[in-house]
mmCIF file of C-alpha atoms in Angstrom:
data_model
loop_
_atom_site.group_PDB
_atom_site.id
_atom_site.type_symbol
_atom_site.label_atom_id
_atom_site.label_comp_id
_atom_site.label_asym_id
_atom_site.label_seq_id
_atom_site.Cartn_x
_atom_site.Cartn_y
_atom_site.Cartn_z
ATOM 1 C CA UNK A 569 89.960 104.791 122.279
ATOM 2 C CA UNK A 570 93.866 104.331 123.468
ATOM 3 C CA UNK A 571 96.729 102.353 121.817
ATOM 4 C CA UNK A 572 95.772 99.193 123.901
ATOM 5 C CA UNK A 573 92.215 98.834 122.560
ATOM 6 C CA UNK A 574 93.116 100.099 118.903
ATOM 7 C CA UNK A 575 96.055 97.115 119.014
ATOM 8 C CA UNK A 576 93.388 94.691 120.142
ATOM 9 C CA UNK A 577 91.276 95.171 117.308
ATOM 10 C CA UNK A 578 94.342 95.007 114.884
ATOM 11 C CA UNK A 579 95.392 91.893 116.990
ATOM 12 C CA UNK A 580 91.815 89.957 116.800
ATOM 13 C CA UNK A 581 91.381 90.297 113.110
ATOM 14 C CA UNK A 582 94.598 89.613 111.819
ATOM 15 C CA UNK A 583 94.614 86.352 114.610
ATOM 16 C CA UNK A 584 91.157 85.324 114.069
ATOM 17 C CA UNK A 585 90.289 82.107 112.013
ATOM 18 C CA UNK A 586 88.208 82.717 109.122
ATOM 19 C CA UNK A 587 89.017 82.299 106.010
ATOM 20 C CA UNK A 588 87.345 85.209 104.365
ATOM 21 C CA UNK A 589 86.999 88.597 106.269
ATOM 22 C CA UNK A 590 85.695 91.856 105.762
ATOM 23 C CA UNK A 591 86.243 94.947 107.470
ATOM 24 C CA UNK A 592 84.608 98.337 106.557
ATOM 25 C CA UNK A 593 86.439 101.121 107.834
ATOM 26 C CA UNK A 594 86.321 105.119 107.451
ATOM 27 C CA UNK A 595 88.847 107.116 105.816
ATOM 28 C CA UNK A 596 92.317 107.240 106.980
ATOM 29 C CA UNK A 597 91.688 104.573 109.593
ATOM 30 C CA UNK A 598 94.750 102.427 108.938
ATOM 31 C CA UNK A 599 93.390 100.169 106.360
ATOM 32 C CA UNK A 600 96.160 99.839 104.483
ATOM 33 C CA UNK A 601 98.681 99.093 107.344
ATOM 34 C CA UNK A 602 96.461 96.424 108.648
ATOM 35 C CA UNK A 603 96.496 94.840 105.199
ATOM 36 C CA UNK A 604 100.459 94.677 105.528
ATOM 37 C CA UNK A 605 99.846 93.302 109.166
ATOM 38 C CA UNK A 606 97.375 90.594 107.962
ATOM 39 C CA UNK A 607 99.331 89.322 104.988
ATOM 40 C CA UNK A 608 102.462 89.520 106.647
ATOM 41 C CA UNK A 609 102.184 87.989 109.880
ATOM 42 C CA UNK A 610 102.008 84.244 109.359
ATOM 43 C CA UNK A 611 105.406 83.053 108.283
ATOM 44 C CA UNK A 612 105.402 82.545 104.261
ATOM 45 C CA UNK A 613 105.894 79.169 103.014
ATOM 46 C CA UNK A 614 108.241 78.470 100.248
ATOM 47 C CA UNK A 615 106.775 79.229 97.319
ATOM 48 C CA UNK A 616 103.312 80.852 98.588
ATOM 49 C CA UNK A 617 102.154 83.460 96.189
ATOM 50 C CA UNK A 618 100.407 86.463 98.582
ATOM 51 C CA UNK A 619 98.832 89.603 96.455
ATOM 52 C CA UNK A 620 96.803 93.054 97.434
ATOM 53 C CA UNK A 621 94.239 93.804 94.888
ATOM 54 C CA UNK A 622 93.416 96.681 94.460
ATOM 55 C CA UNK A 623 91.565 99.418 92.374
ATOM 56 C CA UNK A 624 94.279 100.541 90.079
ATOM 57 C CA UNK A 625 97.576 99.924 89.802
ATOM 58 C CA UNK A 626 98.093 104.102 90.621
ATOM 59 C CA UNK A 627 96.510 103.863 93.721
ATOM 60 C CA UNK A 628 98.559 101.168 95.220
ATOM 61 C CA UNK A 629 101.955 102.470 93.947
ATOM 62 C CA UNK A 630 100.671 105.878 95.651
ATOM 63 C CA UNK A 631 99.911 104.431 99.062
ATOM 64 C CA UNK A 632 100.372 100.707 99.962
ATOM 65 C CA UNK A 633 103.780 100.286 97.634
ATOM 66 C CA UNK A 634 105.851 103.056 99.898
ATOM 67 C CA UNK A 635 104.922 100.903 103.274
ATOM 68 C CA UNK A 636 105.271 97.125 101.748
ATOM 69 C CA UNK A 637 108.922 98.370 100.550
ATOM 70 C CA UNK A 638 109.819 100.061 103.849
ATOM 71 C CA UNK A 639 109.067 96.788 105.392
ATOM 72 C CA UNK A 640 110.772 94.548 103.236
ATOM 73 C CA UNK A 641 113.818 96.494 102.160
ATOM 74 C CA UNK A 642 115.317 95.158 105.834
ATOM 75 C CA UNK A 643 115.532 91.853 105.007
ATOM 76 C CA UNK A 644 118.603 90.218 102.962
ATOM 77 C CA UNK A 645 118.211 88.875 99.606
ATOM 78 C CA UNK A 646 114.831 89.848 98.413
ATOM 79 C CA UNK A 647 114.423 90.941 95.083
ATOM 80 C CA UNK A 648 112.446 94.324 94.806
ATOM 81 C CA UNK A 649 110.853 95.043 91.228
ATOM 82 C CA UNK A 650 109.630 98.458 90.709
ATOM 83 C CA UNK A 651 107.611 98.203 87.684
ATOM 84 C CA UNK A 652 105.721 95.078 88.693
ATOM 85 C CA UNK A 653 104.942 96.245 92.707
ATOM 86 C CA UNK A 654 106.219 92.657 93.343
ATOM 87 C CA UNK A 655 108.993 91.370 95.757
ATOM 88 C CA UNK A 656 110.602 88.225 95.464
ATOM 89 C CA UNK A 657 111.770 86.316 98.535
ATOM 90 C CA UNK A 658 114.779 83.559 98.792
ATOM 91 C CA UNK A 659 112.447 80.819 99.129
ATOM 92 C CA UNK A 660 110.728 81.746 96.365
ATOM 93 C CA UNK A 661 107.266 82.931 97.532
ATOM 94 C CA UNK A 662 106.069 85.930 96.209
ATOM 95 C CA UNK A 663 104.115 89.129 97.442
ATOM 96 C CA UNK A 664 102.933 91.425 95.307
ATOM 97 C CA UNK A 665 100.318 94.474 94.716
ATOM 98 C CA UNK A 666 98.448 93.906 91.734
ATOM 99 C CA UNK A 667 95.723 96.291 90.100
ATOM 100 C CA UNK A 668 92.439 94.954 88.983
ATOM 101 C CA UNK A 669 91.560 97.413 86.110
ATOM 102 C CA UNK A 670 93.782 94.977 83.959
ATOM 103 C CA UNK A 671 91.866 92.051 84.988
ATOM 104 C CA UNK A 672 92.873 89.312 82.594
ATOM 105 C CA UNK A 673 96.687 89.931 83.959
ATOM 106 C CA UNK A 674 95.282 88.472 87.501
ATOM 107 C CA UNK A 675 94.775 85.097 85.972
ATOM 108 C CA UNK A 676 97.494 82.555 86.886
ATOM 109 C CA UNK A 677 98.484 80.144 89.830
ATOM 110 C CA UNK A 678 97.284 79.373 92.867
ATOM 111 C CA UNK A 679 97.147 82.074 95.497
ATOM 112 C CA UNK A 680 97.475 81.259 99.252
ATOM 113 C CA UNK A 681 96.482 85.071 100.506
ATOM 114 C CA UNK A 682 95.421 87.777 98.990
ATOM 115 C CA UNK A 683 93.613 91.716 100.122
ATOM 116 C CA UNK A 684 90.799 93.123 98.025
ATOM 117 C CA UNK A 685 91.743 96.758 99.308
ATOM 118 C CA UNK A 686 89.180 99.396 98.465
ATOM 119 C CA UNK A 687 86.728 96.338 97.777
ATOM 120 C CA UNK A 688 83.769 99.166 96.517
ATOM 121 C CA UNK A 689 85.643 100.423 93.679
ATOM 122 C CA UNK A 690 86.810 96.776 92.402
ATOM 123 C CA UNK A 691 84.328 95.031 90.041
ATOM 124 C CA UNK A 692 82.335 92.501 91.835
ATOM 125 C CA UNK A 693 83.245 89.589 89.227
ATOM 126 C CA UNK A 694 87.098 90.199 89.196
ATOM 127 C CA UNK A 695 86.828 88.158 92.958
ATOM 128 C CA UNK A 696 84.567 85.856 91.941
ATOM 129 C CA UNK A 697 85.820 84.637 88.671
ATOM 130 C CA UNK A 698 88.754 85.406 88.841
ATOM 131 C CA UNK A 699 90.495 85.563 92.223
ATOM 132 C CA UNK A 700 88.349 82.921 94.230
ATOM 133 C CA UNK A 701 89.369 80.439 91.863
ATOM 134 C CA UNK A 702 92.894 81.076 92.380
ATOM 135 C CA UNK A 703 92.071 80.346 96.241
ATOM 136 C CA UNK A 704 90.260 77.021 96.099
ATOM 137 C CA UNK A 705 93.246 74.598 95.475
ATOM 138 C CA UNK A 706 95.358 76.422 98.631
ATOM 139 C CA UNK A 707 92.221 76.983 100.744
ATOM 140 C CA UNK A 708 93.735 80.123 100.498
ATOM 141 C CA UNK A 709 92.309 83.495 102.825
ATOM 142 C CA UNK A 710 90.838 86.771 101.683
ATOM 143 C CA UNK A 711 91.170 90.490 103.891
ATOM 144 C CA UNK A 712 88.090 92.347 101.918
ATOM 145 C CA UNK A 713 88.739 95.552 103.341
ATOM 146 C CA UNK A 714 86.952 99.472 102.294
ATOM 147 C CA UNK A 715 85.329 102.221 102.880
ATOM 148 C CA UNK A 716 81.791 101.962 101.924
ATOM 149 C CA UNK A 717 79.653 103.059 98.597
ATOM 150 C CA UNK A 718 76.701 102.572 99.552
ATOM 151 C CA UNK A 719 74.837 99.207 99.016
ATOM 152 C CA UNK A 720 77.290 97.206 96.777
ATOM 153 C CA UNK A 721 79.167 93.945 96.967
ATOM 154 C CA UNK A 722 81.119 95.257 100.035
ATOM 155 C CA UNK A 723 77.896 95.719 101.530
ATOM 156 C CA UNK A 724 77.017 91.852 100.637
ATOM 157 C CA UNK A 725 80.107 90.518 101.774
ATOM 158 C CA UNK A 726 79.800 92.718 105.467
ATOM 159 C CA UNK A 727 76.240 91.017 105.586
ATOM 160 C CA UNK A 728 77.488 87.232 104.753
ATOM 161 C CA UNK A 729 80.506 88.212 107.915
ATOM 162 C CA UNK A 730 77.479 88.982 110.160
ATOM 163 C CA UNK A 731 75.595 85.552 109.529
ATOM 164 C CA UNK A 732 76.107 81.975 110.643
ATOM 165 C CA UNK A 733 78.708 80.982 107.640
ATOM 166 C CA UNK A 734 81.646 79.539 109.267
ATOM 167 C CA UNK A 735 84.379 80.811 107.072
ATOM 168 C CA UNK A 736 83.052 84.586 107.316
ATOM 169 C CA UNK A 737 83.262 87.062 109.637
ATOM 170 C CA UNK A 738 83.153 90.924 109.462
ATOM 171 C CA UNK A 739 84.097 94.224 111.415
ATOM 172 C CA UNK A 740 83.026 97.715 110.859
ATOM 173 C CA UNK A 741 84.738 100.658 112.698
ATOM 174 C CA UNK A 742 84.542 104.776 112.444
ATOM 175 C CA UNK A 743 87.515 107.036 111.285
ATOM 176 C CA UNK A 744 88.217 107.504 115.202
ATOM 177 C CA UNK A 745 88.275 104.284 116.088
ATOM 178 C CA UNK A 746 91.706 103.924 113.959
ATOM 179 C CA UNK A 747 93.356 106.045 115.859
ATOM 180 C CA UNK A 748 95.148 108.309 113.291
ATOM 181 C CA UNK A 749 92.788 111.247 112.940
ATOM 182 C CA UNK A 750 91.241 113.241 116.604
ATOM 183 C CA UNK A 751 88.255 113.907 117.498
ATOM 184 C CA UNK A 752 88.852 118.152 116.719
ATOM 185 C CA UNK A 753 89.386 116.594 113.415
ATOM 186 C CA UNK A 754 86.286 114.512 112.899
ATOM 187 C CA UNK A 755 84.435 117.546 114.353
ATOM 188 C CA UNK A 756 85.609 120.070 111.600
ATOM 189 C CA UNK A 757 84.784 117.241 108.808
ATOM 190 C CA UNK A 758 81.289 116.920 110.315
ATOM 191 C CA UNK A 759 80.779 120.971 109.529
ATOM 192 C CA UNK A 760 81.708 121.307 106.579
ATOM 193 C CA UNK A 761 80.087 117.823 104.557
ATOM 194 C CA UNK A 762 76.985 116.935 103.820
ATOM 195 C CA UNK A 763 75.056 114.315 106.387
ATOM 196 C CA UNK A 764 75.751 111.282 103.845
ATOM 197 C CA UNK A 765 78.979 112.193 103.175
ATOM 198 C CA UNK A 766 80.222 112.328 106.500
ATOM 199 C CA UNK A 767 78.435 108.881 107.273
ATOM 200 C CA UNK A 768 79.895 107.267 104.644
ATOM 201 C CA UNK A 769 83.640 108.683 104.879
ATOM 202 C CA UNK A 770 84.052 108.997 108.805
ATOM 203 C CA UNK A 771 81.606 106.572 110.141
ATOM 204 C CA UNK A 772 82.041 103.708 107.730
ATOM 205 C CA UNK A 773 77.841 103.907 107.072
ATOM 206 C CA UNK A 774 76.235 102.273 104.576
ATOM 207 C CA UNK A 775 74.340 105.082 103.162
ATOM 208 C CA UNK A 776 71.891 105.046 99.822
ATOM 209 C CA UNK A 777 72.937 108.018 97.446
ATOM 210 C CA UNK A 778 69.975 106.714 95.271
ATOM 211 C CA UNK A 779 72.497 106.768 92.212
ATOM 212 C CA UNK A 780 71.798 110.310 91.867
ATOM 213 C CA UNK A 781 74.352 113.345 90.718
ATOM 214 C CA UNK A 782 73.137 115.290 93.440
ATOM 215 C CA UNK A 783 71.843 112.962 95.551
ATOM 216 C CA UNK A 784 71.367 115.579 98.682
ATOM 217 C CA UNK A 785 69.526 118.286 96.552
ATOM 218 C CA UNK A 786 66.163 119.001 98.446
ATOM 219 C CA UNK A 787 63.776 121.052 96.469
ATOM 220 C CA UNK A 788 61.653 122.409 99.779
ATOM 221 C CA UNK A 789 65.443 124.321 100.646
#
């Protein structure tokens, strides 16, 4: 897959008109720039509130943080706070990266955008309850974006993306298909993990562990 067809995909779900999307993805595919891409894009409204949600606060000081900063650090009078992942623009909208293992700090305003990053390793009920409701007076717009664990509430939201519901729609792609790791690459990861594994991680595969410790022991080997 070239640059062309890789900006194409970027292109058609950050342009497309659903209100809630979903895209499962494999490892290191770019999920977290196309995040960035999606909530930045459309110009922000005075006073719009935009957030990523994600796992832990950690995580998204470790890897989404570094990019969002890069990004916004070129731009005059923005106020960048450290501590609270958050950036403040001049006309007073807001964009910041929030982590949901506080989950009572989520509650507030209305939202106009907002990424579940990672969606697998969120609780299910931290979007409904919480989030969603933050969306309704806005009509705001959800990215639900992840690699999979096997059949969770990712899994449910892909499935509602593939049916007939107007404001859904979902994509699925492989490690390769990003564009950031080769094919010699995906090759040597194939060798050396198990079949499951490799489905999951690399080829964005919803694959049943069956909630076991060690879920690929075979007996008969």
């Amino acid at each position: 897959m070239n640059n062309w067809q890789i900006n194409q995909i970027r292109k058609e779900i950050i342009t497309s008109p659903y209100r809630q999307k979903v895209v499962v993805a494999g490892r290191r595919w770019g999920k977290s720039i196309l995040s960035l891409m999606w909530l930045l894009t459309k110009e922000i409204q005075p006073g719009e509130r935009r957030w990523i949600v994600g796992p832990t606060y950690r995580s998204l000081k470790s890897t989404t943080w570094p990019i969002l900063r890069a990004i916004i650090r070129q731009y005059e009078d923005v106020i960048i706070n450290e501590s609270d992942l958050s950036i403040k623009l001049p006309n007073d909208s807001e964009i910041a990266l929030k982590g949901s293992e506080q989950e009572n700090n989520l509650r507030g305003a209305g939202l106009d955008m907002v990424v579940m990053e990672e969606y697998s390793y969120i609780k299910p009920h931290v979007y409904e309850e919480i989030i969603y409701p933050m969306l309704t007076t806005t009509q705001g717009e959800t990215l639900f974006i992840g690699t999979p664990n096997s059949f969770d509430h990712l899994y449910d939201a892909y499935l509602r993306g593939q049916g007939d519901d107007p404001d859904w729609k979902s994509w699925q792609y492989t490690t390769l298909e990003g564009g950031f790791v080769t094919q010699e690459e995906i090759n040597k990861a194939k060798k050396t993990m198990d079949e499951n594994t490799f489905k999951t991680e690399f080829l964005a595969d919803f694959v049943s562990t069956g909630n076991r410790a060690a879920y690929n022991f075979d007996r008969k080997l």
